[in-house]
């Protein structure tokens, strides 16, 4: 099951009414052996996608945020999500530009830390070494009073126009196809493979901590959060990694729950979410493997085998 066919499905068709549309001459008066002007221009769909990303990156929305925090300035709010662990943790994502290199980053802020709460900032060092396409790279973590309270900030790569999967589901802005679901599974499995090889675990993986780009690229956006806040310190790394893999199944349930065809009413029990008749036997087997505890241990190798 290829990902590229799904990832590129979000390409926007040419529309002369679009603000980013650039009309180039299709014919030329030059000799036949010479190329027309349009030959030397970038593909129109790609050019407009890059223009949108540039505009999203460089724009700064009005807000009550401070102008500068640590080594970052021009702060602009992105979104706020509730991350559910033993209790809800509210995370505010903020776009900002670095004084050091001029690049834009996402500052993930956890507000209102208690005076006696001491985050393990050193835990971010191992996350900094994780380099994989489907993880928003973690750069640093620091404490600050610039927001008027005691806040923890974890700095990740900024992904232009990407928003959390939970909000995209709530707004009905995700594809309904099986190909898209396979794409999500494989991208998350690829990301978790690199994270687990590094001896780490996400521990708070769900639809709110996964970013989805306009081209259906998936990114895990919360690297280091659980380790810095010691949210699941009592769990062994093996248990935490198993929970990560089981979380892929939970994300699939949230995606499938959008359609009544995938929900079965059971008398006296909560409705069950299962793939409907339109899904392939292979996908149904994968869903059962991730959700029904048919084996005591879930492995990335088995996920890839079922794919």
PDB file of C-alpha atoms in Angstrom:
ATOM      1  CA  UNK A   1       0.000   0.000   0.000  1.00  0.00           C
ATOM      2  CA  UNK A   2       1.844   3.104  -1.186  1.00  0.00           C
ATOM      3  CA  UNK A   3       1.779   6.326   0.756  1.00  0.00           C
ATOM      4  CA  UNK A   4       2.714   8.680  -2.056  1.00  0.00           C
ATOM      5  CA  UNK A   5      -0.587   8.260  -3.854  1.00  0.00           C
ATOM      6  CA  UNK A   6      -2.374   9.393  -0.706  1.00  0.00           C
ATOM      7  CA  UNK A   7       0.087  12.088   0.286  1.00  0.00           C
ATOM      8  CA  UNK A   8      -0.121  13.778  -3.097  1.00  0.00           C
ATOM      9  CA  UNK A   9      -3.893  13.491  -3.219  1.00  0.00           C
ATOM     10  CA  UNK A  10      -4.173  16.850  -1.495  1.00  0.00           C
ATOM     11  CA  UNK A  11      -2.590  18.699  -4.414  1.00  0.00           C
ATOM     12  CA  UNK A  12      -4.830  21.604  -5.359  1.00  0.00           C
ATOM     13  CA  UNK A  13      -6.067  21.819  -8.908  1.00  0.00           C
ATOM     14  CA  UNK A  14      -5.318  24.963 -10.890  1.00  0.00           C
ATOM     15  CA  UNK A  15      -7.952  27.657 -10.463  1.00  0.00           C
ATOM     16  CA  UNK A  16      -7.495  31.021 -12.192  1.00  0.00           C
ATOM     17  CA  UNK A  17      -9.601  32.684  -9.464  1.00  0.00           C
ATOM     18  CA  UNK A  18      -7.107  31.646  -6.772  1.00  0.00           C
ATOM     19  CA  UNK A  19      -4.911  34.390  -5.311  1.00  0.00           C
ATOM     20  CA  UNK A  20      -1.822  32.311  -6.019  1.00  0.00           C
ATOM     21  CA  UNK A  21      -2.633  31.464  -9.639  1.00  0.00           C
ATOM     22  CA  UNK A  22      -0.025  32.600 -12.157  1.00  0.00           C
ATOM     23  CA  UNK A  23      -0.922  32.399 -15.829  1.00  0.00           C
ATOM     24  CA  UNK A  24       1.999  31.743 -18.143  1.00  0.00           C
ATOM     25  CA  UNK A  25       1.886  31.842 -21.941  1.00  0.00           C
ATOM     26  CA  UNK A  26       1.312  28.408 -23.433  1.00  0.00           C
ATOM     27  CA  UNK A  27       2.525  29.318 -26.892  1.00  0.00           C
ATOM     28  CA  UNK A  28       5.620  31.069 -28.114  1.00  0.00           C
ATOM     29  CA  UNK A  29       6.702  32.888 -31.222  1.00  0.00           C
ATOM     30  CA  UNK A  30      10.201  31.461 -30.873  1.00  0.00           C
ATOM     31  CA  UNK A  31      11.585  28.885 -33.230  1.00  0.00           C
ATOM     32  CA  UNK A  32      10.266  25.349 -32.786  1.00  0.00           C
ATOM     33  CA  UNK A  33      13.504  24.095 -31.210  1.00  0.00           C
ATOM     34  CA  UNK A  34      13.195  26.664 -28.375  1.00  0.00           C
ATOM     35  CA  UNK A  35      11.205  25.992 -25.214  1.00  0.00           C
ATOM     36  CA  UNK A  36       8.193  28.181 -24.282  1.00  0.00           C
ATOM     37  CA  UNK A  37       8.359  30.378 -21.171  1.00  0.00           C
ATOM     38  CA  UNK A  38       6.136  27.969 -19.213  1.00  0.00           C
ATOM     39  CA  UNK A  39       8.783  25.245 -19.598  1.00  0.00           C
ATOM     40  CA  UNK A  40      11.116  27.130 -17.244  1.00  0.00           C
ATOM     41  CA  UNK A  41       8.502  27.804 -14.537  1.00  0.00           C
ATOM     42  CA  UNK A  42       7.794  25.653 -11.492  1.00  0.00           C
ATOM     43  CA  UNK A  43       4.715  23.426 -11.612  1.00  0.00           C
ATOM     44  CA  UNK A  44       1.685  25.611 -10.875  1.00  0.00           C
ATOM     45  CA  UNK A  45       0.217  23.383  -8.144  1.00  0.00           C
ATOM     46  CA  UNK A  46       3.575  23.135  -6.393  1.00  0.00           C
ATOM     47  CA  UNK A  47       4.193  26.870  -6.673  1.00  0.00           C
ATOM     48  CA  UNK A  48       0.841  27.722  -5.094  1.00  0.00           C
ATOM     49  CA  UNK A  49       1.349  25.155  -2.305  1.00  0.00           C
ATOM     50  CA  UNK A  50       4.744  26.684  -1.507  1.00  0.00           C
ATOM     51  CA  UNK A  51       3.241  30.179  -1.577  1.00  0.00           C
ATOM     52  CA  UNK A  52       0.572  29.148   0.928  1.00  0.00           C
ATOM     53  CA  UNK A  53       3.177  27.600   3.213  1.00  0.00           C
ATOM     54  CA  UNK A  54       5.334  30.732   3.004  1.00  0.00           C
ATOM     55  CA  UNK A  55       2.397  32.960   3.821  1.00  0.00           C
ATOM     56  CA  UNK A  56       1.419  30.771   6.801  1.00  0.00           C
ATOM     57  CA  UNK A  57       5.009  30.729   8.023  1.00  0.00           C
ATOM     58  CA  UNK A  58       5.658  34.471   7.794  1.00  0.00           C
ATOM     59  CA  UNK A  59       2.293  35.786   9.009  1.00  0.00           C
ATOM     60  CA  UNK A  60       1.926  36.935  12.620  1.00  0.00           C
ATOM     61  CA  UNK A  61      -1.578  37.053  14.116  1.00  0.00           C
ATOM     62  CA  UNK A  62      -2.573  39.645  16.681  1.00  0.00           C
ATOM     63  CA  UNK A  63      -2.589  38.183  20.172  1.00  0.00           C
ATOM     64  CA  UNK A  64      -1.795  38.932  23.800  1.00  0.00           C
ATOM     65  CA  UNK A  65       1.337  36.815  23.665  1.00  0.00           C
ATOM     66  CA  UNK A  66       4.651  38.457  24.577  1.00  0.00           C
ATOM     67  CA  UNK A  67       6.770  39.618  21.654  1.00  0.00           C
ATOM     68  CA  UNK A  68       9.808  37.581  22.729  1.00  0.00           C
ATOM     69  CA  UNK A  69      10.325  34.453  24.825  1.00  0.00           C
ATOM     70  CA  UNK A  70      13.820  33.101  25.419  1.00  0.00           C
ATOM     71  CA  UNK A  71      15.517  33.174  21.979  1.00  0.00           C
ATOM     72  CA  UNK A  72      12.252  33.381  20.017  1.00  0.00           C
ATOM     73  CA  UNK A  73      10.259  36.406  18.862  1.00  0.00           C
ATOM     74  CA  UNK A  74       7.179  37.302  16.780  1.00  0.00           C
ATOM     75  CA  UNK A  75       5.011  34.815  18.640  1.00  0.00           C
ATOM     76  CA  UNK A  76       1.738  33.842  16.952  1.00  0.00           C
ATOM     77  CA  UNK A  77      -0.865  31.380  18.370  1.00  0.00           C
ATOM     78  CA  UNK A  78      -1.528  28.169  16.454  1.00  0.00           C
ATOM     79  CA  UNK A  79      -3.856  25.914  18.478  1.00  0.00           C
ATOM     80  CA  UNK A  80      -4.541  24.619  21.975  1.00  0.00           C
ATOM     81  CA  UNK A  81      -5.201  20.944  22.718  1.00  0.00           C
ATOM     82  CA  UNK A  82      -5.987  18.847  25.785  1.00  0.00           C
ATOM     83  CA  UNK A  83      -3.599  15.938  26.161  1.00  0.00           C
ATOM     84  CA  UNK A  84      -5.156  13.225  28.302  1.00  0.00           C
ATOM     85  CA  UNK A  85      -2.853  11.294  30.588  1.00  0.00           C
ATOM     86  CA  UNK A  86      -3.611  10.588  34.240  1.00  0.00           C
ATOM     87  CA  UNK A  87      -5.221  14.051  34.028  1.00  0.00           C
ATOM     88  CA  UNK A  88      -5.745  16.530  31.226  1.00  0.00           C
ATOM     89  CA  UNK A  89      -2.703  18.624  30.299  1.00  0.00           C
ATOM     90  CA  UNK A  90      -3.487  21.720  28.257  1.00  0.00           C
ATOM     91  CA  UNK A  91      -0.863  22.439  25.608  1.00  0.00           C
ATOM     92  CA  UNK A  92      -0.754  25.709  23.686  1.00  0.00           C
ATOM     93  CA  UNK A  93       1.146  25.634  20.397  1.00  0.00           C
ATOM     94  CA  UNK A  94       2.758  28.903  19.329  1.00  0.00           C
ATOM     95  CA  UNK A  95       4.673  29.748  16.165  1.00  0.00           C
ATOM     96  CA  UNK A  96       7.820  31.826  16.677  1.00  0.00           C
ATOM     97  CA  UNK A  97      10.997  32.833  14.877  1.00  0.00           C
ATOM     98  CA  UNK A  98      14.445  32.085  16.248  1.00  0.00           C
ATOM     99  CA  UNK A  99      16.922  34.868  16.933  1.00  0.00           C
ATOM    100  CA  UNK A 100      19.754  32.400  16.373  1.00  0.00           C
ATOM    101  CA  UNK A 101      19.026  31.062  12.888  1.00  0.00           C
ATOM    102  CA  UNK A 102      15.932  32.940  11.639  1.00  0.00           C
ATOM    103  CA  UNK A 103      13.912  29.737  11.232  1.00  0.00           C
ATOM    104  CA  UNK A 104      10.365  29.302  12.495  1.00  0.00           C
ATOM    105  CA  UNK A 105       9.576  26.812  15.255  1.00  0.00           C
ATOM    106  CA  UNK A 106       6.594  25.622  17.263  1.00  0.00           C
ATOM    107  CA  UNK A 107       6.752  26.432  20.953  1.00  0.00           C
ATOM    108  CA  UNK A 108       4.570  23.913  22.788  1.00  0.00           C
ATOM    109  CA  UNK A 109       3.705  25.555  26.096  1.00  0.00           C
ATOM    110  CA  UNK A 110       2.411  23.873  29.250  1.00  0.00           C
ATOM    111  CA  UNK A 111       1.144  26.703  31.451  1.00  0.00           C
ATOM    112  CA  UNK A 112       0.789  27.040  35.181  1.00  0.00           C
ATOM    113  CA  UNK A 113       3.338  24.589  36.564  1.00  0.00           C
ATOM    114  CA  UNK A 114       3.174  24.271  40.324  1.00  0.00           C
ATOM    115  CA  UNK A 115       6.031  25.900  42.289  1.00  0.00           C
ATOM    116  CA  UNK A 116       7.277  22.531  43.519  1.00  0.00           C
ATOM    117  CA  UNK A 117       7.016  20.871  40.102  1.00  0.00           C
ATOM    118  CA  UNK A 118      10.461  20.373  38.586  1.00  0.00           C
ATOM    119  CA  UNK A 119      10.416  19.200  34.950  1.00  0.00           C
ATOM    120  CA  UNK A 120      13.216  16.901  33.826  1.00  0.00           C
ATOM    121  CA  UNK A 121      14.633  19.247  31.184  1.00  0.00           C
ATOM    122  CA  UNK A 122      17.596  16.946  30.605  1.00  0.00           C
ATOM    123  CA  UNK A 123      15.233  14.275  29.246  1.00  0.00           C
ATOM    124  CA  UNK A 124      14.970  16.300  26.045  1.00  0.00           C
ATOM    125  CA  UNK A 125      18.563  15.437  25.052  1.00  0.00           C
ATOM    126  CA  UNK A 126      17.666  11.924  23.880  1.00  0.00           C
ATOM    127  CA  UNK A 127      14.680  13.226  21.938  1.00  0.00           C
ATOM    128  CA  UNK A 128      16.923  15.695  20.139  1.00  0.00           C
ATOM    129  CA  UNK A 129      18.711  12.719  18.562  1.00  0.00           C
ATOM    130  CA  UNK A 130      15.527  11.316  16.966  1.00  0.00           C
ATOM    131  CA  UNK A 131      15.610  12.248  13.277  1.00  0.00           C
ATOM    132  CA  UNK A 132      12.754  10.818  11.217  1.00  0.00           C
ATOM    133  CA  UNK A 133      10.348  12.393   8.692  1.00  0.00           C
ATOM    134  CA  UNK A 134       7.129  11.655  10.610  1.00  0.00           C
ATOM    135  CA  UNK A 135       8.188  13.258  13.898  1.00  0.00           C
ATOM    136  CA  UNK A 136       8.277  17.015  14.459  1.00  0.00           C
ATOM    137  CA  UNK A 137      11.899  17.233  15.568  1.00  0.00           C
ATOM    138  CA  UNK A 138      12.496  18.229  19.193  1.00  0.00           C
ATOM    139  CA  UNK A 139      15.099  20.969  19.745  1.00  0.00           C
ATOM    140  CA  UNK A 140      15.068  22.157  23.355  1.00  0.00           C
ATOM    141  CA  UNK A 141      13.002  22.680  26.488  1.00  0.00           C
ATOM    142  CA  UNK A 142      13.069  25.544  28.962  1.00  0.00           C
ATOM    143  CA  UNK A 143      11.121  27.189  31.769  1.00  0.00           C
ATOM    144  CA  UNK A 144       9.944  30.785  31.485  1.00  0.00           C
ATOM    145  CA  UNK A 145       7.910  33.425  33.310  1.00  0.00           C
ATOM    146  CA  UNK A 146       7.452  35.513  30.149  1.00  0.00           C
ATOM    147  CA  UNK A 147       3.777  34.482  29.906  1.00  0.00           C
ATOM    148  CA  UNK A 148       3.054  35.718  33.419  1.00  0.00           C
ATOM    149  CA  UNK A 149       3.232  32.299  35.049  1.00  0.00           C
ATOM    150  CA  UNK A 150       5.612  29.375  35.402  1.00  0.00           C
ATOM    151  CA  UNK A 151       5.462  27.757  31.958  1.00  0.00           C
ATOM    152  CA  UNK A 152       7.281  24.839  30.385  1.00  0.00           C
ATOM    153  CA  UNK A 153       8.103  25.276  26.695  1.00  0.00           C
ATOM    154  CA  UNK A 154       9.238  22.458  24.391  1.00  0.00           C
ATOM    155  CA  UNK A 155      10.487  23.574  20.979  1.00  0.00           C
ATOM    156  CA  UNK A 156       9.635  21.467  17.917  1.00  0.00           C
ATOM    157  CA  UNK A 157       9.920  21.924  14.172  1.00  0.00           C
ATOM    158  CA  UNK A 158       7.160  24.084  12.713  1.00  0.00           C
ATOM    159  CA  UNK A 159       5.009  22.303  10.105  1.00  0.00           C
ATOM    160  CA  UNK A 160       3.217  24.937   7.981  1.00  0.00           C
ATOM    161  CA  UNK A 161      -0.571  24.529   7.704  1.00  0.00           C
ATOM    162  CA  UNK A 162      -0.527  21.239   9.661  1.00  0.00           C
ATOM    163  CA  UNK A 163      -3.193  20.942  12.372  1.00  0.00           C
ATOM    164  CA  UNK A 164      -3.933  18.276  14.944  1.00  0.00           C
ATOM    165  CA  UNK A 165      -5.804  15.222  13.712  1.00  0.00           C
ATOM    166  CA  UNK A 166      -8.527  15.460  16.370  1.00  0.00           C
ATOM    167  CA  UNK A 167      -9.667  18.876  15.164  1.00  0.00           C
ATOM    168  CA  UNK A 168      -9.521  17.773  11.530  1.00  0.00           C
ATOM    169  CA  UNK A 169     -11.766  14.808  12.395  1.00  0.00           C
ATOM    170  CA  UNK A 170     -14.202  17.039  14.302  1.00  0.00           C
ATOM    171  CA  UNK A 171     -14.423  19.386  11.304  1.00  0.00           C
ATOM    172  CA  UNK A 172     -14.904  16.514   8.842  1.00  0.00           C
ATOM    173  CA  UNK A 173     -11.715  17.403   6.980  1.00  0.00           C
ATOM    174  CA  UNK A 174     -10.109  13.981   6.697  1.00  0.00           C
ATOM    175  CA  UNK A 175     -10.569  11.476   3.853  1.00  0.00           C
ATOM    176  CA  UNK A 176     -12.868   8.505   4.404  1.00  0.00           C
ATOM    177  CA  UNK A 177     -10.893   6.066   2.261  1.00  0.00           C
ATOM    178  CA  UNK A 178      -9.140   2.909   3.404  1.00  0.00           C
ATOM    179  CA  UNK A 179      -6.024   4.133   1.587  1.00  0.00           C
ATOM    180  CA  UNK A 180      -5.869   7.134   3.922  1.00  0.00           C
ATOM    181  CA  UNK A 181      -6.181   4.888   6.997  1.00  0.00           C
ATOM    182  CA  UNK A 182      -3.364   2.655   5.766  1.00  0.00           C
ATOM    183  CA  UNK A 183      -1.276   5.769   5.187  1.00  0.00           C
ATOM    184  CA  UNK A 184      -1.832   6.962   8.763  1.00  0.00           C
ATOM    185  CA  UNK A 185      -0.940   3.536  10.185  1.00  0.00           C
ATOM    186  CA  UNK A 186       2.261   3.187   8.160  1.00  0.00           C
ATOM    187  CA  UNK A 187       3.455   6.708   8.852  1.00  0.00           C
ATOM    188  CA  UNK A 188       2.860   6.333  12.589  1.00  0.00           C
ATOM    189  CA  UNK A 189       4.544   2.914  12.588  1.00  0.00           C
ATOM    190  CA  UNK A 190       7.562   4.406  10.814  1.00  0.00           C
ATOM    191  CA  UNK A 191       7.786   7.222  13.367  1.00  0.00           C
ATOM    192  CA  UNK A 192       7.414   4.883  16.359  1.00  0.00           C
ATOM    193  CA  UNK A 193      10.059   2.555  14.951  1.00  0.00           C
ATOM    194  CA  UNK A 194      12.687   5.324  15.098  1.00  0.00           C
ATOM    195  CA  UNK A 195      11.497   6.494  18.523  1.00  0.00           C
ATOM    196  CA  UNK A 196      11.543   3.005  20.033  1.00  0.00           C
ATOM    197  CA  UNK A 197      14.960   2.157  18.580  1.00  0.00           C
ATOM    198  CA  UNK A 198      16.269   5.202  20.451  1.00  0.00           C
ATOM    199  CA  UNK A 199      14.965   3.684  23.693  1.00  0.00           C
ATOM    200  CA  UNK A 200      12.124   6.203  23.988  1.00  0.00           C
ATOM    201  CA  UNK A 201       8.320   6.169  23.983  1.00  0.00           C
ATOM    202  CA  UNK A 202       5.766   8.860  23.139  1.00  0.00           C
ATOM    203  CA  UNK A 203       3.403   7.807  25.973  1.00  0.00           C
ATOM    204  CA  UNK A 204       0.763  10.431  25.087  1.00  0.00           C
ATOM    205  CA  UNK A 205       0.029   9.422  21.488  1.00  0.00           C
ATOM    206  CA  UNK A 206      -3.537  10.131  20.382  1.00  0.00           C
ATOM    207  CA  UNK A 207      -5.379  12.116  17.714  1.00  0.00           C
ATOM    208  CA  UNK A 208      -4.666  15.414  19.487  1.00  0.00           C
ATOM    209  CA  UNK A 209      -0.887  14.901  19.443  1.00  0.00           C
ATOM    210  CA  UNK A 210      -0.708  13.924  15.760  1.00  0.00           C
ATOM    211  CA  UNK A 211      -0.443  16.639  13.113  1.00  0.00           C
ATOM    212  CA  UNK A 212      -1.923  16.225   9.639  1.00  0.00           C
ATOM    213  CA  UNK A 213      -0.681  18.391   6.773  1.00  0.00           C
ATOM    214  CA  UNK A 214      -2.791  19.489   3.769  1.00  0.00           C
ATOM    215  CA  UNK A 215      -1.121  16.688   1.773  1.00  0.00           C
ATOM    216  CA  UNK A 216      -1.967  14.071   4.440  1.00  0.00           C
ATOM    217  CA  UNK A 217       1.559  13.880   5.827  1.00  0.00           C
ATOM    218  CA  UNK A 218       1.468  12.720   9.454  1.00  0.00           C
ATOM    219  CA  UNK A 219       3.725  14.030  12.232  1.00  0.00           C
ATOM    220  CA  UNK A 220       3.966  13.088  15.910  1.00  0.00           C
ATOM    221  CA  UNK A 221       4.120  16.506  17.555  1.00  0.00           C
ATOM    222  CA  UNK A 222       4.621  15.825  21.288  1.00  0.00           C
ATOM    223  CA  UNK A 223       8.120  14.357  21.464  1.00  0.00           C
ATOM    224  CA  UNK A 224       9.609  14.640  24.940  1.00  0.00           C
ATOM    225  CA  UNK A 225       6.503  15.939  26.714  1.00  0.00           C
ATOM    226  CA  UNK A 226       5.809  12.850  28.817  1.00  0.00           C
ATOM    227  CA  UNK A 227       9.472  12.436  29.751  1.00  0.00           C
ATOM    228  CA  UNK A 228       9.983  16.055  30.764  1.00  0.00           C
ATOM    229  CA  UNK A 229       6.828  16.086  32.916  1.00  0.00           C
ATOM    230  CA  UNK A 230       7.367  12.486  34.158  1.00  0.00           C
ATOM    231  CA  UNK A 231       3.732  11.712  33.303  1.00  0.00           C
ATOM    232  CA  UNK A 232       4.185   7.935  33.293  1.00  0.00           C
ATOM    233  CA  UNK A 233       7.324   7.476  35.339  1.00  0.00           C
ATOM    234  CA  UNK A 234       5.968   4.288  36.931  1.00  0.00           C
ATOM    235  CA  UNK A 235       5.788   2.484  33.568  1.00  0.00           C
ATOM    236  CA  UNK A 236       8.722   0.516  32.199  1.00  0.00           C
ATOM    237  CA  UNK A 237       9.923   1.495  28.728  1.00  0.00           C
ATOM    238  CA  UNK A 238       8.614  -1.821  27.339  1.00  0.00           C
ATOM    239  CA  UNK A 239       5.115  -1.139  28.656  1.00  0.00           C
ATOM    240  CA  UNK A 240       5.238   2.451  27.373  1.00  0.00           C
ATOM    241  CA  UNK A 241       6.263   1.311  23.888  1.00  0.00           C
ATOM    242  CA  UNK A 242       3.459  -1.256  23.817  1.00  0.00           C
ATOM    243  CA  UNK A 243       1.009   1.485  24.742  1.00  0.00           C
ATOM    244  CA  UNK A 244       2.337   3.567  21.833  1.00  0.00           C
ATOM    245  CA  UNK A 245       1.563   0.782  19.365  1.00  0.00           C
ATOM    246  CA  UNK A 246      -1.873   0.158  20.875  1.00  0.00           C
ATOM    247  CA  UNK A 247      -2.531   3.888  20.468  1.00  0.00           C
ATOM    248  CA  UNK A 248      -2.440   3.444  16.680  1.00  0.00           C
ATOM    249  CA  UNK A 249      -5.493   1.224  17.075  1.00  0.00           C
ATOM    250  CA  UNK A 250      -7.201   3.866  19.218  1.00  0.00           C
ATOM    251  CA  UNK A 251      -6.566   6.481  16.531  1.00  0.00           C
ATOM    252  CA  UNK A 252      -8.072   4.138  13.936  1.00  0.00           C
ATOM    253  CA  UNK A 253     -11.188   3.764  16.103  1.00  0.00           C
ATOM    254  CA  UNK A 254     -11.570   7.537  16.285  1.00  0.00           C
ATOM    255  CA  UNK A 255     -11.253   7.802  12.500  1.00  0.00           C
ATOM    256  CA  UNK A 256     -13.700   4.954  11.817  1.00  0.00           C
ATOM    257  CA  UNK A 257     -16.206   6.293  14.341  1.00  0.00           C
ATOM    258  CA  UNK A 258     -17.074   9.096  11.901  1.00  0.00           C
ATOM    259  CA  UNK A 259     -19.245   6.727   9.858  1.00  0.00           C
ATOM    260  CA  UNK A 260     -22.335   4.913  11.240  1.00  0.00           C
ATOM    261  CA  UNK A 261     -21.446   1.985   8.967  1.00  0.00           C
ATOM    262  CA  UNK A 262     -18.530   1.257  11.295  1.00  0.00           C
ATOM    263  CA  UNK A 263     -20.494   1.379  14.558  1.00  0.00           C
ATOM    264  CA  UNK A 264     -22.337  -1.673  15.906  1.00  0.00           C
ATOM    265  CA  UNK A 265     -24.938  -1.294  18.645  1.00  0.00           C
ATOM    266  CA  UNK A 266     -24.685  -3.970  21.352  1.00  0.00           C
ATOM    267  CA  UNK A 267     -27.569  -4.301  23.787  1.00  0.00           C
ATOM    268  CA  UNK A 268     -26.549  -3.345  27.296  1.00  0.00           C
ATOM    269  CA  UNK A 269     -23.081  -2.298  26.191  1.00  0.00           C
ATOM    270  CA  UNK A 270     -21.383   0.703  24.641  1.00  0.00           C
ATOM    271  CA  UNK A 271     -21.437   0.756  20.808  1.00  0.00           C
ATOM    272  CA  UNK A 272     -18.512  -1.064  19.182  1.00  0.00           C
ATOM    273  CA  UNK A 273     -16.397   0.430  16.401  1.00  0.00           C
ATOM    274  CA  UNK A 274     -15.359  -2.076  13.720  1.00  0.00           C
ATOM    275  CA  UNK A 275     -14.477  -1.677  10.027  1.00  0.00           C
ATOM    276  CA  UNK A 276     -17.583  -1.940   7.868  1.00  0.00           C
ATOM    277  CA  UNK A 277     -18.210  -4.144   4.866  1.00  0.00           C
ATOM    278  CA  UNK A 278     -16.382  -1.784   2.527  1.00  0.00           C
ATOM    279  CA  UNK A 279     -12.983  -2.489   4.081  1.00  0.00           C
ATOM    280  CA  UNK A 280     -10.588  -5.200   2.940  1.00  0.00           C
ATOM    281  CA  UNK A 281      -9.932  -8.380   4.964  1.00  0.00           C
ATOM    282  CA  UNK A 282      -6.323  -7.227   5.444  1.00  0.00           C
ATOM    283  CA  UNK A 283      -7.404  -3.963   7.048  1.00  0.00           C
ATOM    284  CA  UNK A 284      -9.924  -5.737   9.279  1.00  0.00           C
ATOM    285  CA  UNK A 285      -7.176  -8.107  10.413  1.00  0.00           C
ATOM    286  CA  UNK A 286      -4.899  -5.157  11.224  1.00  0.00           C
ATOM    287  CA  UNK A 287      -7.673  -3.405  13.151  1.00  0.00           C
ATOM    288  CA  UNK A 288      -8.340  -6.534  15.197  1.00  0.00           C
ATOM    289  CA  UNK A 289      -4.635  -7.023  15.838  1.00  0.00           C
ATOM    290  CA  UNK A 290      -4.262  -3.493  17.244  1.00  0.00           C
ATOM    291  CA  UNK A 291      -7.508  -3.334  19.211  1.00  0.00           C
ATOM    292  CA  UNK A 292      -8.670  -6.770  20.321  1.00  0.00           C
ATOM    293  CA  UNK A 293      -5.567  -7.972  22.205  1.00  0.00           C
ATOM    294  CA  UNK A 294      -5.417 -11.163  20.133  1.00  0.00           C
ATOM    295  CA  UNK A 295      -1.699 -11.334  20.987  1.00  0.00           C
ATOM    296  CA  UNK A 296      -0.004 -10.301  24.231  1.00  0.00           C
ATOM    297  CA  UNK A 297       2.595  -8.209  22.401  1.00  0.00           C
ATOM    298  CA  UNK A 298       2.171  -5.886  19.412  1.00  0.00           C
ATOM    299  CA  UNK A 299       5.219  -5.386  17.173  1.00  0.00           C
ATOM    300  CA  UNK A 300       5.983  -2.996  14.360  1.00  0.00           C
ATOM    301  CA  UNK A 301       7.145  -5.947  12.281  1.00  0.00           C
ATOM    302  CA  UNK A 302       3.674  -7.525  12.523  1.00  0.00           C
ATOM    303  CA  UNK A 303       2.024  -4.230  11.567  1.00  0.00           C
ATOM    304  CA  UNK A 304       4.199  -3.993   8.463  1.00  0.00           C
ATOM    305  CA  UNK A 305       3.560  -7.657   7.653  1.00  0.00           C
ATOM    306  CA  UNK A 306      -0.191  -7.127   7.770  1.00  0.00           C
ATOM    307  CA  UNK A 307       0.173  -4.100   5.512  1.00  0.00           C
TER     308      UNK A 307
END
